Coordinates of N, CA and C and ligand atoms in Angstrom, one line a residue:
M1 N 1.3 -19.0 4.3 CA 1.0 -18.1 3.4 C 1.5 -16.5 3.8
L2 N 2.2 -16.2 2.8 CA 3.0 -14.7 3.2 C 2.4 -13.6 2.7
N3 N 1.6 -12.8 3.7 CA 1.1 -11.6 3.5 C 1.9 -10.2 3.8
I4 N 2.2 -9.5 3.0 CA 2.9 -8.2 3.1 C 1.9 -7.0 3.0
I5 N 2.0 -6.1 4.1 CA 1.2 -4.9 3.9 C 2.6 -4.0 3.5
L6 N 2.5 -3.4 2.1 CA 3.5 -2.4 1.9 C 2.9 -1.0 2.1
F7 N 3.5 -0.3 3.0 CA 2.9 0.8 3.6 C 3.8 2.0 3.2
G8 N 3.3 3.2 3.1 CA 4.2 4.2 3.0 C 3.2 5.3 2.1
A9 N 4.0 6.7 2.4 CA 3.2 7.9 1.7 C 3.1 7.6 0.3
P10 N 2.4 8.5 -0.3 CA 2.2 8.8 -1.8 C 3.5 8.8 -2.4
G11 N 4.3 8.0 -3.3 CA 5.6 8.1 -3.9 C 6.6 7.6 -3.2
S12 N 6.4 6.8 -2.2 CA 7.3 6.1 -1.3 C 7.8 4.9 -2.2
G13 N 7.1 4.4 -3.1 CA 7.6 3.3 -3.9 C 6.9 2.1 -3.7
K14 N 5.7 2.1 -3.2 CA 4.9 1.0 -2.7 C 4.9 0.1 -4.2
G15 N 4.3 0.8 -5.3 CA 4.3 0.1 -6.4 C 5.5 -0.5 -7.0
T16 N 6.4 0.6 -7.0 CA 7.8 -0.3 -7.5 C 8.3 -1.2 -6.8
Q17 N 8.4 -1.1 -5.4 CA 8.9 -2.4 -4.7 C 7.9 -3.6 -4.9
S18 N 6.6 -3.5 -4.8 CA 5.5 -4.5 -5.1 C 6.0 -5.3 -6.2
A19 N 6.6 -4.7 -7.3 CA 7.0 -5.5 -8.6 C 8.2 -6.5 -8.3
Y20 N 9.1 -5.8 -7.5 CA 10.3 -6.6 -6.9 C 9.9 -7.9 -6.2
I21 N 9.0 -7.4 -5.1 CA 8.7 -8.5 -4.3 C 8.1 -9.7 -4.9
S22 N 7.1 -9.2 -5.9 CA 6.1 -10.1 -6.3 C 7.1 -11.3 -7.2
K23 N 8.0 -10.6 -7.9 CA 9.0 -11.4 -8.8 C 9.8 -12.3 -8.0
E24 N 10.4 -12.0 -6.9 CA 11.2 -12.5 -6.2 C 10.6 -13.7 -5.3
Y25 N 9.3 -13.4 -4.7 CA 8.8 -14.4 -3.9 C 7.3 -15.2 -4.5
G26 N 7.1 -14.7 -5.8 CA 5.8 -15.1 -6.4 C 4.4 -14.9 -5.7
L27 N 4.5 -13.6 -5.2 CA 3.4 -13.4 -4.4 C 2.4 -12.5 -5.4
H28 N 1.1 -12.5 -5.2 CA 0.2 -11.8 -5.7 C 0.2 -10.3 -5.5
H29 N 0.0 -9.3 -6.4 CA -0.1 -7.9 -5.8 C -1.5 -7.1 -6.0
L30 N -1.9 -6.7 -4.9 CA -2.9 -6.1 -5.0 C -2.8 -4.6 -4.7
S31 N -3.1 -3.7 -5.6 CA -3.1 -2.4 -5.4 C -4.4 -1.8 -5.4
T32 N -4.8 -1.2 -4.2 CA -6.2 -0.7 -4.3 C -6.3 0.5 -5.0
G33 N -5.3 1.4 -5.1 CA -5.3 2.5 -6.0 C -5.6 2.1 -7.6
E34 N -5.0 0.8 -8.0 CA -5.2 0.4 -9.4 C -6.6 -0.2 -9.4
V35 N -7.2 -0.9 -8.4 CA -8.5 -1.5 -8.3 C -9.5 0.0 -8.7
L36 N -9.2 0.9 -7.9 CA -10.0 1.9 -8.1 C -10.1 2.7 -9.3
R37 N -8.7 2.9 -9.8 CA -8.7 3.5 -11.1 C -9.0 2.6 -12.3
A38 N -9.2 1.2 -12.2 CA -9.8 0.4 -13.1 C -11.3 0.7 -13.1
E39 N -12.0 0.8 -12.1 CA -13.4 1.0 -12.0 C -13.6 2.4 -12.6
I40 N -12.8 3.5 -12.3 CA -13.0 4.6 -12.9 C -13.0 4.7 -14.5
A41 N -12.1 3.7 -15.0 CA -11.9 3.6 -16.4 C -13.2 2.9 -17.0
T42 N -14.2 2.1 -16.3 CA -15.1 1.5 -16.9 C -16.3 2.7 -17.1
G43 N -16.1 3.8 -16.6 CA -16.9 5.0 -16.8 C -18.3 4.7 -16.1
S44 N -18.5 3.7 -15.1 CA -19.6 3.3 -14.3 C -19.9 4.6 -13.2
A45 N -21.2 4.4 -12.9 CA -21.7 5.5 -11.9 C -20.5 5.3 -10.8
L46 N -20.4 4.4 -10.1 CA -19.4 4.1 -9.1 C -18.1 4.7 -9.3
G47 N -17.7 4.3 -10.6 CA -16.4 5.1 -10.9 C -16.4 6.6 -11.0
K48 N -17.5 7.1 -11.4 CA -17.4 8.6 -11.3 C -17.4 9.1 -9.9
K49 N -18.0 8.6 -8.8 CA -18.1 9.0 -7.6 C -16.6 8.8 -7.1
I50 N -15.9 7.6 -7.4 CA -14.5 7.4 -6.7 C -13.7 8.3 -7.3
D51 N -13.9 8.8 -8.9 CA -13.0 9.8 -9.4 C -13.1 11.2 -8.8
A52 N -14.4 11.4 -8.3 CA -14.5 12.6 -7.8 C -13.5 12.8 -6.3
L53 N -13.5 11.7 -5.8 CA -12.6 11.8 -4.5 C -11.3 11.5 -4.8
I54 N -10.8 10.5 -5.8 CA -9.4 10.3 -5.9 C -8.7 11.5 -6.7
S55 N -9.5 12.3 -7.7 CA -8.7 13.1 -8.3 C -8.5 14.6 -7.4
K56 N -9.2 14.5 -6.2 CA -8.7 15.5 -5.3 C -7.8 15.1 -4.2
G57 N -7.5 13.9 -4.3 CA -6.4 13.3 -3.3 C -7.0 13.0 -1.9
N58 N -8.6 12.7 -2.0 CA -9.1 12.3 -0.8 C -9.5 10.7 -0.8
L59 N -9.5 10.2 0.3 CA -9.6 8.7 0.5 C -11.1 8.3 0.1
V60 N -11.3 7.2 -0.5 CA -12.7 6.7 -0.6 C -13.1 6.0 0.7
P61 N -14.5 5.8 0.8 CA -15.1 5.3 2.1 C -14.4 3.9 2.6
D62 N -14.3 3.8 3.9 CA -13.6 2.4 4.6 C -14.6 1.3 4.0
D63 N -15.9 1.6 4.2 CA -16.7 0.2 3.7 C -16.4 -0.2 2.3
M64 N -16.4 0.8 1.5 CA -16.0 0.3 0.1 C -14.9 -0.4 -0.2
M65 N -13.8 0.1 0.5 CA -12.6 -0.8 0.6 C -12.6 -2.0 1.0
L66 N -13.4 -2.1 2.2 CA -13.5 -3.6 2.8 C -14.0 -4.4 1.8
G67 N -15.2 -4.0 1.1 CA -15.9 -4.7 0.2 C -14.8 -5.3 -0.8
V68 N -14.0 -4.6 -1.4 CA -12.8 -5.0 -2.2 C -12.2 -6.1 -1.9
I69 N -11.6 -5.8 -0.4 CA -10.5 -6.7 0.3 C -11.4 -8.1 0.6
E70 N -12.6 -8.0 0.9 CA -13.2 -9.3 1.4 C -13.5 -10.0 0.1
N71 N -13.8 -9.4 -1.0 CA -14.1 -9.8 -2.3 C -12.7 -10.7 -2.7
Y72 N -11.6 -10.0 -2.6 CA -10.5 -10.5 -3.1 C -10.0 -11.7 -2.2
I73 N -10.1 -11.7 -1.1 CA -9.6 -12.7 -0.1 C -10.5 -14.0 -0.3
A74 N -11.8 -13.8 -0.5 CA -12.8 -14.8 -0.6 C -12.6 -15.7 -1.8
N75 N -11.9 -14.9 -2.7 CA -11.7 -15.7 -4.2 C -10.3 -15.9 -4.5
L76 N -9.7 -16.0 -3.4 CA -8.0 -16.3 -3.6 C -7.9 -17.7 -4.1
P77 N -7.3 -17.9 -5.1 CA -7.0 -19.5 -5.5 C -6.2 -20.2 -4.4
K78 N -6.4 -21.4 -4.5 CA -5.8 -22.4 -3.5 C -4.2 -22.3 -3.5
E79 N -3.7 -22.0 -4.8 CA -2.1 -22.0 -5.1 C -1.4 -20.9 -4.6
C80 N -2.3 -19.8 -4.2 CA -1.7 -18.5 -3.8 C -0.7 -18.7 -2.7
K81 N 0.5 -18.3 -2.8 CA 1.5 -18.2 -1.8 C 1.3 -17.1 -1.0
G82 N 0.6 -16.0 -1.4 CA 0.6 -14.7 -0.4 C 0.3 -13.7 -1.5
T83 N 0.2 -12.4 -0.5 CA -0.3 -11.2 -1.4 C 0.5 -9.9 -0.8
I84 N 0.9 -9.2 -1.7 CA 1.2 -8.0 -1.3 C 0.2 -7.0 -1.3
F85 N -0.3 -6.4 -0.2 CA -1.3 -5.4 -0.1 C -0.7 -4.0 0.0
D86 N -0.8 -3.4 -1.4 CA -0.1 -2.0 -1.6 C -1.3 -1.1 -1.5
G87 N -1.3 -0.2 -0.5 CA -2.1 0.9 -0.3 C -3.2 0.5 0.5
Y88 N -3.4 -0.6 1.2 CA -4.3 -1.0 2.2 C -3.7 -1.8 3.4
P89 N -4.1 -1.7 4.6 CA -5.2 -0.6 5.0 C -4.7 0.9 5.0
R90 N -5.3 1.7 5.1 CA -5.1 3.4 5.0 C -5.6 4.1 6.0
T91 N -6.4 3.5 6.9 CA -7.1 4.1 8.0 C -7.1 3.0 9.1
V92 N -7.1 3.5 10.5 CA -7.2 2.7 11.7 C -8.4 1.9 11.6
A93 N -9.5 2.4 11.1 CA -10.8 1.4 11.1 C -10.5 0.4 9.9
Q94 N -9.6 0.6 8.9 CA -9.6 -0.4 7.8 C -8.6 -1.5 8.5
A95 N -7.5 -0.9 9.1 CA -6.7 -1.9 9.7 C -7.5 -2.9 10.8
E96 N -8.3 -2.3 11.6 CA -9.1 -3.3 12.4 C -9.9 -4.4 11.6
A97 N -10.6 -3.8 10.6 CA -11.4 -4.7 9.9 C -10.5 -5.7 9.2
F98 N -9.3 -5.2 8.8 CA -8.4 -6.1 8.0 C -8.0 -7.4 8.9
T99 N -7.6 -7.0 10.2 CA -7.2 -7.7 11.2 C -8.2 -9.0 11.3
N100 N -9.4 -8.6 11.4 CA -10.6 -9.5 11.8 C -10.9 -10.5 10.5
L101 N -10.7 -9.8 9.5 CA -10.9 -10.5 8.1 C -9.9 -11.6 8.0
L102 N -8.5 -11.2 8.3 CA -7.5 -12.1 8.0 C -7.7 -13.3 9.1
K103 N -8.1 -13.1 10.5 CA -8.2 -14.0 11.5 C -9.4 -14.9 11.1
K104 N -10.4 -14.4 10.4 CA -11.4 -15.3 9.9 C -10.9 -16.4 9.0
Y105 N -9.8 -16.0 8.1 CA -9.1 -17.2 7.2 C -7.9 -17.5 7.8
Q106 N -7.8 -17.5 8.8 CA -6.6 -18.1 9.7 C -5.3 -17.6 9.0
M107 N -5.4 -16.2 8.6 CA -4.1 -15.6 8.0 C -3.7 -14.5 9.0
S108 N -2.3 -14.2 8.5 CA -1.7 -12.9 9.3 C -1.1 -12.0 8.1
A109 N -0.4 -11.0 8.6 CA 0.6 -10.1 7.7 C 1.3 -9.3 8.4
L110 N 2.3 -9.2 7.7 CA 3.5 -8.2 8.3 C 3.5 -6.9 7.5
M111 N 3.8 -5.8 8.4 CA 3.8 -4.4 7.6 C 5.2 -4.1 7.3
I112 N 5.4 -3.6 6.1 CA 6.7 -3.0 5.8 C 6.6 -1.5 5.4
D113 N 7.2 -0.7 6.2 CA 6.9 0.7 5.8 C 8.0 1.5 5.4
L114 N 7.7 2.0 4.1 CA 8.8 2.6 3.4 C 9.0 4.2 3.7
M115 N 10.0 4.4 4.4 CA 9.9 5.9 4.9 C 10.8 6.6 4.0
V116 N 10.3 7.9 3.3 CA 10.8 8.7 2.6 C 10.7 9.9 2.9
D117 N 11.7 11.0 2.6 CA 11.7 12.3 3.1 C 10.6 12.9 2.0
E118 N 10.0 14.0 2.6 CA 8.9 14.6 2.0 C 9.3 15.2 0.6
Q119 N 10.4 15.9 0.7 CA 10.9 16.7 -0.7 C 11.1 15.8 -1.8
L120 N 11.4 14.5 -1.3 CA 11.7 13.6 -2.4 C 10.4 12.9 -2.9
L121 N 9.6 12.6 -2.0 CA 8.3 12.2 -2.3 C 7.7 13.1 -3.4
I122 N 7.6 14.5 -3.0 CA 7.1 15.4 -4.2 C 7.8 15.3 -5.3
Q123 N 9.0 15.3 -5.5 CA 9.9 15.3 -6.6 C 9.5 14.2 -7.4
R124 N 9.2 13.1 -6.8 CA 8.9 11.7 -7.6 C 7.8 11.7 -8.2
L125 N 6.8 12.4 -7.5 CA 5.4 12.5 -8.0 C 5.1 13.6 -8.9
V126 N 5.8 14.7 -8.8 CA 5.9 15.6 -9.8 C 6.4 15.2 -11.1
D127 N 7.6 14.7 -11.1 CA 8.0 14.0 -12.3 C 7.6 13.0 -12.7
R128 N 6.9 12.1 -12.2 CA 6.0 11.0 -12.8 C 4.7 11.8 -13.3
G129 N 4.1 13.0 -12.8 CA 3.2 13.5 -13.3 C 3.2 14.1 -14.8
K130 N 4.5 14.2 -15.1 CA 4.7 14.8 -16.6 C 4.3 13.5 -17.6
V131 N 4.4 12.4 -17.0 CA 4.0 11.4 -18.0 C 2.9 10.3 -17.7
S132 N 2.5 10.3 -16.4 CA 1.6 9.4 -16.1 C 0.1 9.3 -16.4
G133 N -0.2 10.6 -16.6 CA -1.6 10.9 -16.8 C -2.5 10.6 -15.6
R134 N -2.0 10.3 -14.3 CA -2.8 10.4 -13.1 C -3.4 11.6 -12.6
A135 N -4.5 11.7 -12.5 CA -5.2 12.9 -12.2 C -4.8 13.7 -10.9
D136 N -4.3 12.7 -10.1 CA -3.8 13.2 -8.8 C -2.3 13.4 -8.8
D137 N -1.6 13.4 -9.8 CA -0.3 13.8 -9.7 C 0.1 15.3 -10.0
T138 N -0.6 16.2 -9.6 CA -0.5 17.7 -9.8 C 0.0 18.2 -8.5
L139 N 0.7 19.1 -8.5 CA 1.5 19.7 -7.0 C 0.5 19.8 -6.1
N140 N -0.6 20.5 -6.3 CA -1.6 20.8 -5.0 C -2.1 19.5 -4.7
T141 N -2.6 18.6 -5.4 CA -3.1 17.5 -5.3 C -2.0 16.5 -4.4
I142 N -0.7 16.5 -4.9 CA 0.3 15.8 -4.2 C 0.3 16.3 -2.9
R143 N 0.5 17.6 -2.6 CA 0.6 18.0 -1.3 C -0.8 17.5 -0.4
H144 N -1.8 17.7 -1.1 CA -3.0 17.2 -0.2 C -2.9 15.7 0.2
R145 N -2.5 15.0 -0.8 CA -2.5 13.5 -0.5 C -1.5 13.1 0.4
I146 N -0.3 14.0 0.7 CA 0.6 13.7 1.7 C 0.1 14.1 2.9
A147 N -0.8 15.5 2.9 CA -1.5 15.7 4.3 C -2.2 14.8 4.5
V148 N -3.1 14.2 3.6 CA -4.2 13.2 4.0 C -3.4 11.9 4.7
Y149 N -2.4 11.6 4.2 CA -1.4 10.4 4.6 C -1.1 10.7 6.2
H150 N -0.6 12.1 6.2 CA -0.1 12.3 7.8 C -1.5 12.2 8.8
T151 N -2.6 12.6 8.4 CA -3.5 12.7 9.2 C -4.6 11.4 9.4
Q152 N -4.6 10.6 8.4 CA -5.5 9.5 8.4 C -4.8 8.3 8.3
T153 N -3.6 8.2 7.6 CA -2.9 7.0 7.2 C -1.7 6.7 8.3
E154 N -1.0 7.7 8.6 CA 0.3 7.2 9.5 C -0.1 6.6 10.8
P155 N -1.3 7.0 11.4 CA -1.7 6.2 12.6 C -1.8 4.7 12.4
V156 N -1.9 4.2 11.2 CA -2.1 2.8 10.9 C -0.6 2.1 11.3
A157 N 0.5 2.9 11.0 CA 1.8 2.4 11.3 C 1.9 1.9 12.9
E158 N 1.4 2.8 13.6 CA 1.4 2.8 15.2 C 0.5 1.4 15.4
Y159 N -0.5 1.5 15.1 CA -1.3 0.0 15.2 C -0.7 -1.3 14.9
Y160 N 0.1 -1.3 13.8 CA 1.0 -2.4 13.6 C 2.2 -2.6 14.5
L161 N 2.5 -1.4 14.9 CA 3.8 -1.4 15.7 C 3.4 -2.1 17.0
H162 N 2.4 -1.7 17.4 CA 1.7 -2.3 18.8 C 1.4 -3.6 18.6
Q163 N 1.1 -4.2 17.5 CA 0.8 -5.7 17.0 C 2.2 -6.3 17.3
G164 N 3.3 -5.8 16.9 CA 4.7 -6.4 16.8 C 4.9 -6.9 15.5
N165 N 4.3 -6.7 14.5 CA 4.7 -7.2 13.2 C 4.9 -6.0 12.2
Y166 N 5.7 -5.0 12.6 CA 5.9 -3.9 12.0 C 7.7 -3.8 11.9
F167 N 7.8 -3.3 10.4 CA 9.3 -3.0 10.1 C 9.4 -1.9 9.2
A168 N 10.2 -1.0 9.7 CA 10.5 0.2 8.9 C 11.6 0.1 8.1
I169 N 11.7 0.7 6.8 CA 13.0 0.8 6.2 C 13.2 2.1 5.5
N170 N 14.4 2.6 5.3 CA 14.8 3.6 4.6 C 14.6 3.6 3.1
G171 N 13.5 4.2 2.5 CA 13.4 4.2 1.1 C 13.8 5.4 0.4
N172 N 14.8 6.0 0.9 CA 15.2 7.3 0.2 C 16.5 6.8 -0.9
Y173 N 16.7 5.7 -1.0 CA 17.5 5.1 -1.8 C 17.0 5.0 -3.2
S174 N 17.9 4.5 -4.2 CA 17.3 4.0 -5.4 C 16.7 2.6 -5.3
A175 N 15.6 2.5 -6.2 CA 14.7 1.3 -6.0 C 15.7 -0.1 -5.9
D176 N 16.6 -0.1 -6.6 CA 17.6 -1.2 -6.5 C 18.1 -1.3 -5.2
D177 N 18.4 -0.3 -4.4 CA 19.0 -0.3 -3.3 C 18.0 -0.7 -1.9
V178 N 16.8 -0.2 -2.3 CA 15.7 -0.3 -1.2 C 15.3 -1.8 -1.2
F179 N 15.2 -2.3 -2.1 CA 14.8 -3.8 -2.2 C 15.6 -4.7 -1.3
P180 N 16.8 -4.7 -1.2 CA 17.5 -5.7 -0.4 C 17.2 -5.4 1.1
Q181 N 16.9 -4.3 1.3 CA 16.3 -4.1 2.9 C 15.1 -4.9 3.1
I182 N 14.2 -4.7 2.2 CA 12.9 -5.6 2.2 C 13.2 -7.1 2.2
K183 N 14.1 -7.3 1.3 CA 14.3 -9.0 1.2 C 14.9 -9.3 2.7
R184 N 15.7 -8.7 3.3 CA 16.3 -9.1 4.6 C 15.0 -9.4 5.5
I185 N 14.2 -8.5 5.5 CA 13.1 -8.5 6.6 C 12.2 -9.8 6.0
V186 N 11.8 -9.8 4.8 CA 10.9 -11.0 4.6 C 11.5 -12.3 4.7
D187 N 12.9 -12.5 4.4 CA 13.7 -13.8 4.6 C 13.5 -14.1 6.0
R188 N 13.9 -13.2 6.8 CA 13.9 -13.5 8.2 C 12.6 -13.9 8.9
F189 N 11.6 -13.2 8.5 CA 10.2 -13.5 8.7 C 9.5 -14.9 8.3
A190 N 9.9 -14.9 7.0 CA 9.7 -16.4 6.6 C 10.3 -17.6 7.1
L191 N 11.6 -17.4 7.6 CA 12.3 -18.3 8.3 C 11.8 -18.7 9.6
N192 N 11.4 -17.5 10.5 CA 10.8 -17.8 11.8 C 9.4 -18.1 11.7
K193 N 8.8 -18.4 10.7 CA 7.3 -18.7 10.9 C 7.2 -20.2 11.0
Ligands
AP5_201 P1 -2.7 4.8 -4.8 O1 -2.6 4.4 -6.2 O2 -2.3 3.9 -3.7 O3 -1.7 6.1 -4.8 P2 -0.5 6.6 -3.5 O4 -0.6 5.9 -2.3 O5 -0.7 8.1 -3.5 O6 0.7 6.2 -4.0 P3 1.4 6.2 -5.4 O7 0.8 5.0 -6.3 O8 1.4 7.5 -6.1 O9 3.0 6.0 -5.1 P4 3.8 4.6 -4.7 O10 3.9 4.6 -3.4 O11 3.0 3.5 -5.1 O12 4.9 4.6 -5.5 P5 5.7 4.3 -6.9 O13 6.2 3.0 -6.9 O14 4.3 4.4 -7.9 O15 -3.8 5.6 -4.2 C1 -4.5 6.5 -5.0 C2 -5.8 7.0 -4.5 O16 -6.6 6.0 -4.5 C3 -5.7 7.5 -3.1 O17 -5.1 8.7 -2.9 C4 -7.1 7.2 -2.6 O18 -7.9 8.4 -3.0 C5 -7.3 6.0 -3.2 N1 -7.2 4.7 -2.2 C6 -6.2 3.8 -2.6 N2 -6.4 2.8 -1.5 C7 -7.2 3.5 -0.8 C8 -7.6 2.9 0.5 N3 -7.2 1.7 1.0 N4 -8.5 3.5 1.2 C9 -9.2 4.6 0.7 N5 -8.8 5.2 -0.6 C10 -7.8 4.5 -1.1 O19 6.8 5.4 -7.2 C11 6.3 6.8 -7.4 C12 7.4 7.4 -8.5 O20 8.8 7.3 -8.1 C13 7.3 6.4 -9.8 O21 7.5 7.3 -10.8 C14 8.5 5.7 -9.6 O22 9.2 5.5 -10.8 C15 9.4 6.6 -8.7 N6 10.2 5.7 -7.7 C16 9.8 4.7 -7.1 N7 10.7 4.4 -6.1 C17 11.8 5.1 -6.4 C18 13.3 5.2 -5.8 N8 13.5 4.3 -4.9 N9 14.0 6.1 -6.5 C19 13.6 7.0 -7.3 N10 12.4 7.0 -7.9 C20 11.8 6.1 -7.4
MG202 MG1 1.1 3.1 -6.1

């Protein structure tokens, strides 16, 4: 089973590259942001709590995210070739819990980190904000999301670097030019397994 953690700041291209990877390798795509936005769309009490956090650019609690991931992994169909985890783990506590969870199912994951310059991140998200309807795609919230990324999420890269299954790529190019870099890493990893 090939599990990929697609890591990177808001706007780094996690969702875009997940679509390319999923098509190329037939992997499932789990975007925790999409899962949370789907819950908000139901209008449930839980969705309202999540909305209050996401729309300000803050993370939802670790235990809630772990519940989502546990539920996902416990219900994976037998024929699943692997998953792209887009937006998880996002804190060191999530990374530690994820390692334990994968171990329980005798699975592992590699991390691919999409490195993109901050000005470009902001530009991409401001541009998307004109059409996306995402509550968190406004300039102030974009800036806050990036700050949250630096303080709470970036240390997760270090965690995977120490584990030896971390790969960084330059995500500043066009989406078509970023994907071949990912493909090289995934092909090499799959070959050595
Ligand atoms: P999430 O939905 O994951 O948002 P994000 O991390 O802020 O990232 P985005 O989805 O905005 O960007 P992306 O990296 O997917 O880039 P994309 O391909 O879309 O999370 C939202 C919120 O949910 C979080 O803030 C948090 O509150 C909560 N949450 C989620 N997971 C959580 C967790 N594990 N724990 C706690 N809370 C959690 O591209 C962006 C734009 O750029 C698009 O318009 C795209 O077309 C364009 N683009 C992409 N690639 C390129 C390229 N190479 N060149 C030019 N344009 C490009
Ligand atoms: Mg995304």
